[in-house]
Tab-separated table of C-alpha atoms and ligand atoms in Angstrom:
chain	number	residue	atom	x	y	z
A	1104	MET	CA	11.782	24.347	-21.228
A	1105	ILE	CA	7.994	22.927	-21.618
A	1106	SER	CA	5.391	25.320	-22.441
A	1107	ILE	CA	1.673	24.313	-22.648
A	1108	LYS	CA	-0.336	26.958	-24.040
A	1109	GLY	CA	-4.488	27.108	-24.505
A	1110	LEU	CA	-4.305	22.995	-24.539
A	1111	SER	CA	-7.733	21.643	-24.785
A	1112	LYS	CA	-8.848	17.625	-25.514
A	1113	HIS	CA	-12.352	16.717	-26.440
A	1114	PHE	CA	-13.662	13.520	-26.935
A	1115	GLY	CA	-16.519	13.597	-29.130
A	1116	ASP	CA	-18.496	16.146	-27.114
A	1117	LEU	CA	-17.089	15.784	-23.910
A	1118	GLN	CA	-14.404	18.127	-23.205
A	1119	VAL	CA	-11.774	16.752	-21.107
A	1120	LEU	CA	-9.331	19.416	-20.874
A	1121	LYS	CA	-9.780	23.412	-21.141
A	1122	ASP	CA	-7.677	25.899	-21.696
A	1123	ILE	CA	-4.494	24.238	-20.039
A	1124	ASN	CA	-2.015	26.851	-19.550
A	1125	LEU	CA	1.538	25.866	-17.831
A	1126	LYS	CA	5.164	26.483	-18.175
A	1127	VAL	CA	7.881	24.048	-16.473
A	1128	GLY	CA	11.753	25.265	-16.101
A	1129	LYS	CA	14.487	23.183	-16.530
A	1130	GLY	CA	14.797	20.550	-13.616
A	1131	LYS	CA	11.679	21.012	-12.440
A	1132	VAL	CA	9.520	18.272	-10.525
A	1133	ILE	CA	5.724	19.287	-11.035
A	1134	VAL	CA	3.355	16.777	-9.286
A	1135	VAL	CA	-0.561	16.781	-10.563
A	1136	ILE	CA	-3.128	15.975	-7.983
A	1137	GLY	CA	-7.235	16.121	-8.396
A	1138	PRO	CA	-10.123	13.913	-8.213
A	1139	SER	CA	-10.452	10.883	-10.565
A	1140	GLY	CA	-11.905	12.361	-14.093
A	1141	SER	CA	-10.248	15.746	-13.603
A	1142	GLY	CA	-8.034	15.062	-16.752
A	1143	LYS	CA	-4.590	14.604	-15.543
A	1144	THR	CA	-3.901	11.757	-17.134
A	1145	THR	CA	-5.414	12.747	-20.487
A	1146	MET	CA	-2.672	16.253	-19.838
A	1147	LEU	CA	0.132	13.766	-19.673
A	1148	ARG	CA	-1.161	11.759	-22.582
A	1149	CYS	CA	-1.365	15.230	-25.142
A	1150	LEU	CA	2.302	16.122	-24.006
A	1151	ASN	CA	3.436	12.763	-25.190
A	1152	ILE	CA	0.879	13.336	-28.145
A	1153	LEU	CA	-0.635	9.682	-27.559
A	1154	GLU	CA	-3.700	11.438	-27.607
A	1155	ILE	CA	-3.992	14.659	-29.915
A	1156	PRO	CA	-4.936	17.887	-28.552
A	1157	THR	CA	-8.223	19.324	-29.852
A	1158	ASN	CA	-6.444	23.081	-29.838
A	1159	GLY	CA	-3.230	24.723	-28.531
A	1160	HIS	CA	0.408	24.577	-28.594
A	1161	ILE	CA	3.094	22.546	-26.697
A	1162	THR	CA	6.601	23.252	-26.930
A	1163	ILE	CA	9.454	21.155	-25.382
A	1164	GLU	CA	12.890	22.772	-25.459
A	1165	ASN	CA	12.866	24.561	-28.875
A	1166	LYS	CA	10.522	21.927	-30.654
A	1167	GLN	CA	6.601	22.946	-31.286
A	1168	LEU	CA	3.615	21.091	-32.286
A	1169	ASP	CA	0.509	23.449	-32.987
A	1170	PHE	CA	-2.965	21.842	-32.754
A	1171	SER	CA	-4.852	25.283	-33.182
A	1172	LYS	CA	-7.366	24.668	-35.340
A	1173	LYS	CA	-6.076	26.385	-38.279
A	1174	VAL	CA	-2.851	24.910	-38.802
A	1175	THR	CA	-3.515	21.222	-37.353
A	1176	LYS	CA	-2.864	19.797	-40.794
A	1177	LYS	CA	0.584	20.917	-40.469
A	1178	VAL	CA	1.676	18.315	-37.647
A	1179	THR	CA	2.791	15.571	-39.767
A	1180	LYS	CA	3.039	11.997	-38.352
A	1181	LYS	CA	6.702	12.466	-38.569
A	1182	ALA	CA	6.794	15.295	-36.193
A	1183	ILE	CA	4.725	13.568	-33.461
A	1184	ILE	CA	7.485	10.735	-33.725
A	1185	ASP	CA	9.858	13.224	-33.327
A	1186	PHE	CA	8.374	15.071	-30.405
A	1187	ARG	CA	7.211	11.845	-28.710
A	1188	LYS	CA	11.157	11.439	-28.381
A	1189	LEU	CA	11.436	14.274	-26.028
A	1190	THR	CA	9.291	12.761	-23.304
A	1191	GLY	CA	9.696	9.233	-21.509
A	1192	MET	CA	6.260	7.932	-20.193
A	1193	VAL	CA	5.648	5.556	-17.107
A	1194	PHE	CA	2.633	3.956	-16.796
A	1195	GLN	CA	0.179	3.278	-14.373
A	1196	ASN	CA	0.138	-0.474	-15.100
A	1197	TYR	CA	3.623	-0.843	-16.095
A	1198	ASN	CA	2.934	-1.712	-19.794
A	1199	LEU	CA	6.109	-4.317	-20.303
A	1200	PHE	CA	6.545	-6.598	-23.151
A	1201	PRO	CA	5.244	-9.662	-21.332
A	1202	HIS	CA	7.534	-11.730	-23.602
A	1203	LYS	CA	10.765	-10.063	-22.877
A	1204	THR	CA	13.247	-9.848	-20.416
A	1205	ALA	CA	13.819	-6.758	-18.186
A	1206	LEU	CA	17.089	-6.270	-20.343
A	1207	GLU	CA	15.128	-6.620	-23.656
A	1208	ASN	CA	12.122	-4.301	-22.807
A	1209	VAL	CA	14.812	-1.745	-22.075
A	1210	MET	CA	16.746	-2.362	-25.319
A	1211	GLU	CA	13.817	-2.357	-27.333
A	1212	GLY	CA	12.908	1.375	-27.895
A	1213	PRO	CA	16.749	2.421	-28.763
A	1214	ILE	CA	16.917	-0.273	-30.996
A	1215	THR	CA	13.359	-0.139	-32.977
A	1216	VAL	CA	13.289	4.074	-32.774
A	1217	LYS	CA	16.959	5.271	-32.097
A	1218	LYS	CA	18.151	2.618	-34.767
A	1219	GLN	CA	21.224	2.126	-31.816
A	1220	SER	CA	23.314	-1.193	-32.544
A	1221	LYS	CA	22.250	-3.889	-29.680
A	1222	GLU	CA	25.276	-3.783	-28.196
A	1223	LYS	CA	25.183	-0.253	-27.313
A	1224	ALA	CA	21.430	-0.620	-26.002
A	1225	ARG	CA	22.195	-3.839	-24.333
A	1226	ASN	CA	25.083	-1.905	-22.387
A	1227	LYS	CA	23.034	1.167	-21.707
A	1228	ALA	CA	20.205	-1.047	-20.403
A	1229	ALA	CA	22.585	-2.823	-18.204
A	1230	GLU	CA	23.325	0.384	-16.947
A	1231	LEU	CA	19.861	1.574	-16.224
A	1232	LEU	CA	18.670	-1.664	-14.756
A	1233	ASN	CA	21.602	-1.367	-12.052
A	1234	LYS	CA	20.625	2.116	-11.613
A	1235	VAL	CA	17.149	1.180	-10.737
A	1236	GLY	CA	18.181	-1.604	-8.724
A	1237	LEU	CA	17.537	-4.149	-10.533
A	1238	GLY	CA	21.311	-5.422	-11.831
A	1239	ASP	CA	20.185	-9.020	-10.512
A	1240	LYS	CA	17.189	-8.948	-12.595
A	1241	ILE	CA	18.020	-7.973	-15.924
A	1242	ASP	CA	17.114	-11.745	-17.345
A	1243	TYR	CA	14.121	-11.730	-15.838
A	1244	TYR	CA	10.380	-11.850	-17.611
A	1245	PRO	CA	7.942	-9.764	-16.196
A	1246	PHE	CA	5.643	-12.063	-14.485
A	1247	GLN	CA	8.580	-13.062	-12.322
A	1248	LEU	CA	9.281	-9.780	-11.089
A	1249	SER	CA	6.943	-7.907	-8.071
A	1250	GLY	CA	4.821	-4.785	-9.623
A	1251	GLY	CA	7.153	-2.906	-7.786
A	1252	GLN	CA	10.275	-4.326	-9.805
A	1253	GLN	CA	8.094	-4.291	-13.407
A	1254	GLN	CA	7.454	-0.696	-12.898
A	1255	ARG	CA	11.176	0.084	-11.883
A	1256	VAL	CA	12.067	-1.513	-15.298
A	1257	GLY	CA	9.352	1.024	-16.833
A	1258	ILE	CA	11.394	3.523	-15.545
A	1259	ALA	CA	14.302	2.409	-17.060
A	1260	ARG	CA	12.632	1.786	-20.291
A	1261	ALA	CA	11.915	5.541	-20.662
A	1262	LEU	CA	15.227	6.786	-19.323
A	1263	ALA	CA	16.654	4.372	-22.221
A	1264	MET	CA	15.379	6.996	-24.653
A	1265	GLU	CA	17.089	9.666	-23.427
A	1266	PRO	CA	14.174	12.125	-22.839
A	1267	GLU	CA	14.320	15.587	-21.678
A	1268	VAL	CA	10.893	15.121	-19.393
A	1269	MET	CA	9.761	12.238	-17.649
A	1270	LEU	CA	6.216	11.832	-17.289
A	1271	PHE	CA	5.040	9.440	-14.640
A	1272	ASP	CA	1.113	8.647	-14.782
A	1273	GLU	CA	0.106	7.462	-11.062
A	1274	PRO	CA	3.162	5.306	-11.325
A	1275	THR	CA	2.521	3.393	-7.863
A	1276	SER	CA	-1.471	3.674	-8.021
A	1277	ALA	CA	-1.122	-0.400	-8.880
A	1278	LEU	CA	1.319	-1.435	-6.599
A	1279	ASP	CA	0.702	-3.172	-2.974
A	1280	PRO	CA	1.645	-0.447	-0.224
A	1281	GLU	CA	5.103	-1.817	0.818
A	1282	LEU	CA	5.883	-1.882	-2.761
A	1283	VAL	CA	5.318	1.839	-3.060
A	1284	GLY	CA	8.443	3.523	-1.398
A	1285	GLU	CA	11.084	1.368	-3.910
A	1286	VAL	CA	9.455	3.200	-6.772
A	1287	LEU	CA	9.080	6.592	-4.900
A	1288	LYS	CA	12.789	5.947	-4.125
A	1289	VAL	CA	13.884	5.703	-7.659
A	1290	ILE	CA	11.733	8.930	-9.063
A	1291	LYS	CA	13.185	10.903	-6.094
A	1292	GLU	CA	16.848	9.895	-7.230
A	1293	LEU	CA	15.722	11.493	-10.703
A	1294	ALA	CA	14.437	14.447	-9.354
A	1295	ASN	CA	17.759	15.017	-7.229
A	1296	GLU	CA	19.929	14.270	-10.448
A	1297	GLY	CA	18.202	17.156	-12.259
A	1298	MET	CA	16.003	15.227	-14.394
A	1299	THR	CA	12.553	17.823	-15.327
A	1300	MET	CA	9.338	15.566	-14.484
A	1301	ILE	CA	5.511	15.927	-14.008
A	1302	VAL	CA	4.138	13.260	-11.888
A	1303	VAL	CA	0.486	12.809	-11.779
A	1304	THR	CA	-0.035	10.979	-8.116
A	1305	HIS	CA	-1.904	10.517	-5.122
A	1306	GLU	CA	1.309	10.263	-3.036
A	1307	MET	CA	0.850	13.523	-1.179
A	1308	LYS	CA	4.052	13.022	1.295
A	1309	PHE	CA	5.829	12.585	-1.895
A	1310	ALA	CA	4.428	15.518	-3.480
A	1311	ARG	CA	5.361	17.797	-0.377
A	1312	GLU	CA	8.824	16.395	-0.476
A	1313	VAL	CA	9.869	16.983	-3.819
A	1314	ALA	CA	7.493	18.886	-5.840
A	1315	ASP	CA	8.581	22.372	-6.836
A	1316	GLU	CA	5.284	23.254	-8.049
A	1317	VAL	CA	2.015	21.016	-7.291
A	1318	ILE	CA	-0.882	21.590	-9.412
A	1319	PHE	CA	-4.371	20.937	-8.725
A	1320	MET	CA	-6.931	19.861	-11.444
A	1321	ASP	CA	-10.630	19.531	-11.465
A	1322	GLY	CA	-13.067	19.411	-14.255
A	1323	GLY	CA	-10.596	19.747	-16.863
A	1324	TYR	CA	-9.111	22.974	-15.562
A	1325	ILE	CA	-5.818	23.660	-13.673
A	1326	VAL	CA	-7.710	25.197	-10.521
A	1327	GLU	CA	-4.704	26.082	-8.499
A	1328	LYS	CA	-0.882	25.886	-8.626
A	1329	GLY	CA	1.801	26.709	-5.998
A	1330	ASN	CA	4.543	25.635	-4.006
A	1331	PRO	CA	3.474	22.280	-1.888
A	1332	GLN	CA	3.616	24.238	1.475
A	1333	ASP	CA	1.087	26.231	0.279
A	1334	ILE	CA	-1.321	24.601	-1.753
A	1335	PHE	CA	-1.019	21.616	1.197
A	1336	THR	CA	-1.334	24.220	4.169
A	1337	VAL	CA	-3.280	27.484	2.942
A	1338	PRO	CA	-4.897	26.477	-0.425
A	1339	LYS	CA	-6.874	29.486	-1.904
A	1340	GLU	CA	-9.395	27.660	-3.541
A	1341	ALA	CA	-12.565	26.146	-2.367
A	1342	ARG	CA	-12.108	23.165	-4.371
A	1343	THR	CA	-8.636	22.667	-3.641
A	1344	LYS	CA	-9.659	22.584	0.142
A	1345	GLN	CA	-12.513	20.182	-0.559
A	1346	PHE	CA	-10.454	17.840	-2.454
A	1347	LEU	CA	-7.554	17.922	0.614
A	1348	GLN	CA	-9.854	17.381	3.210
A	1349	LEU	CA	-11.126	14.366	1.633
A	1350	ILE	CA	-7.623	12.898	0.930
A	1351	GLN	CA	-5.517	13.670	4.490
B	2612	ADP	P1	-7.875	11.798	-14.442
B	2612	ADP	O1	-6.494	11.216	-15.023
B	2612	ADP	O2	-8.009	12.934	-14.038
B	2612	ADP	O3	-8.752	10.404	-13.620
B	2612	ADP	P2	-8.218	11.119	-17.175
B	2612	ADP	O4	-7.667	12.120	-17.947
B	2612	ADP	O5	-8.271	10.050	-16.907
B	2612	ADP	O6	-8.674	11.509	-15.783
B	2612	ADP	O7	-10.094	11.309	-17.545
B	2612	ADP	C1	-10.687	12.672	-17.589
B	2612	ADP	C2	-12.027	12.482	-18.549
B	2612	ADP	O8	-11.910	12.005	-19.854
B	2612	ADP	C3	-13.067	11.156	-18.008
B	2612	ADP	O9	-14.168	11.536	-17.888
B	2612	ADP	C4	-12.769	9.853	-18.442
B	2612	ADP	O10	-13.789	9.193	-18.576
B	2612	ADP	C5	-12.027	10.877	-20.095
B	2612	ADP	N1	-11.737	10.215	-21.194
B	2612	ADP	C6	-10.451	9.442	-20.945
B	2612	ADP	N2	-10.236	8.705	-21.833
B	2612	ADP	C7	-10.945	8.862	-23.011
B	2612	ADP	C8	-11.223	8.173	-24.058
B	2612	ADP	N3	-10.210	7.513	-24.750
B	2612	ADP	N4	-12.681	8.613	-24.923
B	2612	ADP	C9	-13.441	8.929	-24.118
B	2612	ADP	N5	-13.064	9.445	-23.084
B	2612	ADP	C10	-12.049	9.290	-22.246
């Protein structure tokens, strides 16, 4: 479903991702953990082409973008826009349009990017907001919603584009602790429905419960990957052990 080969990313002289290789099967939930600055967010942003990789290939379903040096010129803007439609991104700070209601936020992408009719987009948006437990808040503006509610609008908005893969970038880290559960519950429901997803999070309990595979990143590398049971109880690498001791 997803295949990342030799992915690297530089910001000027700083190499933030170093030869990332990863395969994700359809319907699998991958949780990415690791210290701050290890490249987790940049990896997700490269998958959504919010950052242009310096090198490597990314394949999702049967679409491939090749950023290896010799062919970079061939990656057109149109190819990037098409590729981006395959993934739905949920951001740490929700990134909602402040002057649009919950319903309008969710309708926006399907209308502008997918050229859906307003009516179709509205019906789908209402259905998705209902699904994330906000059926009674569709006409509220972001400032009238709690952080947990705003993030659930963010999830509905990503789902409205009918992506193949959902990418979650620390979706609960900006939330007050009492609001974390309602967002994780929605993500868990999506996992149970078979959505393929990559979730960057510090919520280790969630990772244990939901992940098919946990990836530990440090210094721009995938240092270790495995099933949650192994990673959390018998990590192989010293750096993984050290990180887990610090946070648990
Ligand atoms: P994580 O998500 O694991 O905390 P990030 O992917 O956000 O890590 O960042 C990895 C490194 O890349 C950090 O050193 C960060 O400062 C740097 N970085 C991220 N985005 C940029 C950018 N746009 N320009 C320059 N450096 C960046």
